[in-house]
Amino acid sequence: MERNLPNGQISVYRVLDANLNRLREALRVIEEYYRFYLNDELISITFKTLRHSLIILEEGFGRKNLLANRDTQTDCFADVNRPEELQRTSHEDIVVASFKRAQEASRVIEEYSKVTEHVELSEVAKKVRFSLYSVEKQILG
């Protein structure tokens, strides 16, 4: 369970759930590009492995806690798109945007983990984030 939060503060588990979903989706987008467009098995496996490492985070926070706090109906950004999100000029743009999204989501998970009873999971999220930095440099640098 999460620590007591001041009245009116959003649920930490809602933030964690949204960012775990965002991270998983971004990793999948990158994986699909390297799998289906470039037929690069090694990089595809790298992203599949990263995606599967999210199971540690989901189980640590508790899937029931995450799902119980999901509230897409009242998410004020659910239908908001910035113009640059609606247009990509290349596959590389998609991959770069997905890397950034994944890195940001892993940082959010790392930080918000620290205000739960699962502080140790912040280190798991940090490892994912630094893995993403390394892989990004390796394949895009």
PDB file of C-alpha atoms in Angstrom:
ATOM      1  CA  MET A   1       0.000   0.000   0.000  1.00  0.00           C
ATOM      2  CA  GLU A   2       1.055   3.586  -0.501  1.00  0.00           C
ATOM      3  CA  ARG A   3       1.908   5.927   2.317  1.00  0.00           C
ATOM      4  CA  ASN A   4      -0.723   8.360   3.518  1.00  0.00           C
ATOM      5  CA  LEU A   5      -0.942  11.299   1.161  1.00  0.00           C
ATOM      6  CA  PRO A   6      -2.340  14.757   1.872  1.00  0.00           C
ATOM      7  CA  ASN A   7      -5.990  15.263   0.939  1.00  0.00           C
ATOM      8  CA  GLY A   8      -6.433  16.207  -2.683  1.00  0.00           C
ATOM      9  CA  GLN A   9      -3.122  14.708  -3.827  1.00  0.00           C
ATOM     10  CA  ILE A  10      -3.395  12.329  -6.750  1.00  0.00           C
ATOM     11  CA  SER A  11      -2.825   8.683  -6.102  1.00  0.00           C
ATOM     12  CA  VAL A  12       0.765   7.628  -6.508  1.00  0.00           C
ATOM     13  CA  TYR A  13      -0.466   4.361  -7.943  1.00  0.00           C
ATOM     14  CA  ARG A  14      -2.373   6.182 -10.660  1.00  0.00           C
ATOM     15  CA  VAL A  15       0.852   7.940 -11.673  1.00  0.00           C
ATOM     16  CA  LEU A  16       2.775   4.663 -11.546  1.00  0.00           C
ATOM     17  CA  ASP A  17       0.141   2.820 -13.582  1.00  0.00           C
ATOM     18  CA  ALA A  18       0.045   5.495 -16.288  1.00  0.00           C
ATOM     19  CA  ASN A  19       3.822   5.589 -16.562  1.00  0.00           C
ATOM     20  CA  LEU A  20       4.247   1.819 -16.573  1.00  0.00           C
ATOM     21  CA  ASN A  21       1.783   1.722 -19.473  1.00  0.00           C
ATOM     22  CA  ARG A  22       3.591   4.575 -21.234  1.00  0.00           C
ATOM     23  CA  LEU A  23       6.954   2.881 -20.755  1.00  0.00           C
ATOM     24  CA  ARG A  24       5.726  -0.513 -21.972  1.00  0.00           C
ATOM     25  CA  GLU A  25       4.095   1.031 -25.047  1.00  0.00           C
ATOM     26  CA  ALA A  26       7.188   3.063 -25.964  1.00  0.00           C
ATOM     27  CA  LEU A  27       9.421   0.007 -25.652  1.00  0.00           C
ATOM     28  CA  ARG A  28       7.030  -1.957 -27.855  1.00  0.00           C
ATOM     29  CA  VAL A  29       7.025   0.747 -30.545  1.00  0.00           C
ATOM     30  CA  ILE A  30      10.833   0.661 -30.693  1.00  0.00           C
ATOM     31  CA  GLU A  31      10.909  -3.135 -30.623  1.00  0.00           C
ATOM     32  CA  GLU A  32       8.447  -3.373 -33.523  1.00  0.00           C
ATOM     33  CA  TYR A  33      10.533  -1.043 -35.679  1.00  0.00           C
ATOM     34  CA  TYR A  34      13.693  -3.071 -35.217  1.00  0.00           C
ATOM     35  CA  ARG A  35      11.830  -6.359 -35.546  1.00  0.00           C
ATOM     36  CA  PHE A  36       9.610  -5.705 -38.556  1.00  0.00           C
ATOM     37  CA  TYR A  37      11.326  -2.890 -40.469  1.00  0.00           C
ATOM     38  CA  LEU A  38      14.976  -3.725 -39.932  1.00  0.00           C
ATOM     39  CA  ASN A  39      14.734  -7.431 -39.064  1.00  0.00           C
ATOM     40  CA  ASP A  40      17.271  -6.836 -36.302  1.00  0.00           C
ATOM     41  CA  GLU A  41      16.864  -9.753 -33.947  1.00  0.00           C
ATOM     42  CA  LEU A  42      19.480  -8.644 -31.410  1.00  0.00           C
ATOM     43  CA  ILE A  43      18.016  -5.174 -30.840  1.00  0.00           C
ATOM     44  CA  SER A  44      14.476  -6.600 -30.867  1.00  0.00           C
ATOM     45  CA  ILE A  45      15.436  -9.044 -28.129  1.00  0.00           C
ATOM     46  CA  THR A  46      17.022  -6.209 -26.131  1.00  0.00           C
ATOM     47  CA  PHE A  47      13.711  -4.340 -26.092  1.00  0.00           C
ATOM     48  CA  LYS A  48      11.688  -7.455 -25.409  1.00  0.00           C
ATOM     49  CA  THR A  49      13.938  -8.106 -22.394  1.00  0.00           C
ATOM     50  CA  LEU A  50      13.511  -4.517 -21.172  1.00  0.00           C
ATOM     51  CA  ARG A  51       9.736  -4.832 -21.551  1.00  0.00           C
ATOM     52  CA  HIS A  52       9.721  -8.055 -19.560  1.00  0.00           C
ATOM     53  CA  SER A  53      11.710  -6.388 -16.775  1.00  0.00           C
ATOM     54  CA  LEU A  54       8.622  -4.254 -16.171  1.00  0.00           C
ATOM     55  CA  ILE A  55       6.982  -7.335 -14.667  1.00  0.00           C
ATOM     56  CA  ILE A  56       9.228  -6.827 -11.617  1.00  0.00           C
ATOM     57  CA  LEU A  57       7.820  -3.316 -11.208  1.00  0.00           C
ATOM     58  CA  GLU A  58       4.205  -4.344 -11.790  1.00  0.00           C
ATOM     59  CA  GLU A  59       4.402  -7.213  -9.345  1.00  0.00           C
ATOM     60  CA  GLY A  60       6.268  -5.076  -6.818  1.00  0.00           C
ATOM     61  CA  PHE A  61       3.638  -2.334  -6.808  1.00  0.00           C
ATOM     62  CA  GLY A  62       0.863  -4.903  -7.089  1.00  0.00           C
ATOM     63  CA  ARG A  63      -1.224  -5.165 -10.233  1.00  0.00           C
ATOM     64  CA  LYS A  64      -4.397  -4.754  -8.169  1.00  0.00           C
ATOM     65  CA  ASN A  65      -3.112  -1.474  -6.686  1.00  0.00           C
ATOM     66  CA  LEU A  66      -2.246  -0.213 -10.148  1.00  0.00           C
ATOM     67  CA  LEU A  67      -5.547  -1.215 -11.738  1.00  0.00           C
ATOM     68  CA  ALA A  68      -7.624   0.005  -8.799  1.00  0.00           C
ATOM     69  CA  ASN A  69      -6.161   3.478  -9.270  1.00  0.00           C
ATOM     70  CA  ARG A  70      -6.487   3.613 -13.063  1.00  0.00           C
ATOM     71  CA  ASP A  71      -8.964   6.288 -14.085  1.00  0.00           C
ATOM     72  CA  THR A  72      -8.853   7.024 -17.789  1.00  0.00           C
ATOM     73  CA  GLN A  73     -12.335   8.551 -17.726  1.00  0.00           C
ATOM     74  CA  THR A  74     -11.192  11.594 -15.758  1.00  0.00           C
ATOM     75  CA  ASP A  75      -7.712  11.942 -17.286  1.00  0.00           C
ATOM     76  CA  CYS A  76      -7.648  15.542 -18.499  1.00  0.00           C
ATOM     77  CA  PHE A  77      -5.013  14.682 -21.141  1.00  0.00           C
ATOM     78  CA  ALA A  78      -6.724  11.591 -22.563  1.00  0.00           C
ATOM     79  CA  ASP A  79      -7.914  13.445 -25.663  1.00  0.00           C
ATOM     80  CA  VAL A  80      -5.159  16.054 -25.922  1.00  0.00           C
ATOM     81  CA  ASN A  81      -2.680  15.856 -28.778  1.00  0.00           C
ATOM     82  CA  ARG A  82       0.016  18.360 -29.541  1.00  0.00           C
ATOM     83  CA  PRO A  83       0.506  19.023 -33.276  1.00  0.00           C
ATOM     84  CA  GLU A  84       3.975  17.440 -33.282  1.00  0.00           C
ATOM     85  CA  GLU A  85       2.519  14.217 -31.863  1.00  0.00           C
ATOM     86  CA  LEU A  86       0.245  13.873 -34.878  1.00  0.00           C
ATOM     87  CA  GLN A  87       3.023  14.075 -37.437  1.00  0.00           C
ATOM     88  CA  ARG A  88       6.217  12.121 -37.843  1.00  0.00           C
ATOM     89  CA  THR A  89       8.420  12.597 -40.885  1.00  0.00           C
ATOM     90  CA  SER A  90      10.341   9.326 -40.632  1.00  0.00           C
ATOM     91  CA  HIS A  91      10.615   6.038 -38.820  1.00  0.00           C
ATOM     92  CA  GLU A  92      13.577   7.500 -36.970  1.00  0.00           C
ATOM     93  CA  ASP A  93      11.309  10.261 -35.608  1.00  0.00           C
ATOM     94  CA  ILE A  94       9.021   7.572 -34.214  1.00  0.00           C
ATOM     95  CA  VAL A  95      11.927   5.733 -32.602  1.00  0.00           C
ATOM     96  CA  VAL A  96      13.469   8.912 -31.133  1.00  0.00           C
ATOM     97  CA  ALA A  97      10.120  10.054 -29.707  1.00  0.00           C
ATOM     98  CA  SER A  98       9.581   6.595 -28.212  1.00  0.00           C
ATOM     99  CA  PHE A  99      13.026   6.598 -26.603  1.00  0.00           C
ATOM    100  CA  LYS A 100      12.314   9.962 -24.989  1.00  0.00           C
ATOM    101  CA  ARG A 101       8.877   8.827 -23.833  1.00  0.00           C
ATOM    102  CA  ALA A 102      10.361   5.656 -22.307  1.00  0.00           C
ATOM    103  CA  GLN A 103      13.155   7.550 -20.559  1.00  0.00           C
ATOM    104  CA  GLU A 104      10.735  10.090 -19.108  1.00  0.00           C
ATOM    105  CA  ALA A 105       8.319   7.399 -17.927  1.00  0.00           C
ATOM    106  CA  SER A 106      11.088   5.402 -16.258  1.00  0.00           C
ATOM    107  CA  ARG A 107      12.246   8.555 -14.450  1.00  0.00           C
ATOM    108  CA  VAL A 108       8.696   9.236 -13.215  1.00  0.00           C
ATOM    109  CA  ILE A 109       8.440   5.643 -11.960  1.00  0.00           C
ATOM    110  CA  GLU A 110      11.821   5.982 -10.268  1.00  0.00           C
ATOM    111  CA  GLU A 111      10.800   9.157  -8.429  1.00  0.00           C
ATOM    112  CA  TYR A 112       7.250   8.185  -7.440  1.00  0.00           C
ATOM    113  CA  SER A 113       8.444   4.779  -6.212  1.00  0.00           C
ATOM    114  CA  LYS A 114      10.194   6.652  -3.436  1.00  0.00           C
ATOM    115  CA  VAL A 115       6.893   7.688  -1.822  1.00  0.00           C
ATOM    116  CA  THR A 116       5.529   4.146  -1.653  1.00  0.00           C
ATOM    117  CA  GLU A 117       6.405   1.235   0.581  1.00  0.00           C
ATOM    118  CA  HIS A 118       8.358  -0.092  -2.404  1.00  0.00           C
ATOM    119  CA  VAL A 119      11.282   2.335  -2.378  1.00  0.00           C
ATOM    120  CA  GLU A 120      13.579  -0.428  -3.641  1.00  0.00           C
ATOM    121  CA  LEU A 121      11.717  -0.424  -6.960  1.00  0.00           C
ATOM    122  CA  SER A 122      13.133   3.015  -7.718  1.00  0.00           C
ATOM    123  CA  GLU A 123      16.454   1.254  -8.380  1.00  0.00           C
ATOM    124  CA  VAL A 124      14.797  -1.100 -10.884  1.00  0.00           C
ATOM    125  CA  ALA A 125      13.321   1.875 -12.746  1.00  0.00           C
ATOM    126  CA  LYS A 126      16.683   3.640 -12.642  1.00  0.00           C
ATOM    127  CA  LYS A 127      18.395   0.605 -14.199  1.00  0.00           C
ATOM    128  CA  VAL A 128      15.795   0.549 -16.975  1.00  0.00           C
ATOM    129  CA  ARG A 129      16.357   4.264 -17.608  1.00  0.00           C
ATOM    130  CA  PHE A 130      20.133   3.946 -17.811  1.00  0.00           C
ATOM    131  CA  SER A 131      19.792   0.882 -20.047  1.00  0.00           C
ATOM    132  CA  LEU A 132      17.682   3.020 -22.357  1.00  0.00           C
ATOM    133  CA  TYR A 133      20.332   5.753 -22.425  1.00  0.00           C
ATOM    134  CA  SER A 134      22.992   3.184 -23.343  1.00  0.00           C
ATOM    135  CA  VAL A 135      20.936   1.433 -26.007  1.00  0.00           C
ATOM    136  CA  GLU A 136      19.869   4.766 -27.502  1.00  0.00           C
ATOM    137  CA  LYS A 137      23.506   5.814 -27.883  1.00  0.00           C
ATOM    138  CA  GLN A 138      24.464   2.413 -29.275  1.00  0.00           C
ATOM    139  CA  ILE A 139      21.819   2.296 -31.992  1.00  0.00           C
ATOM    140  CA  LEU A 140      21.140   5.965 -32.761  1.00  0.00           C
ATOM    141  CA  GLY A 141      24.511   7.509 -31.904  1.00  0.00           C
TER     142      GLY A 141
END
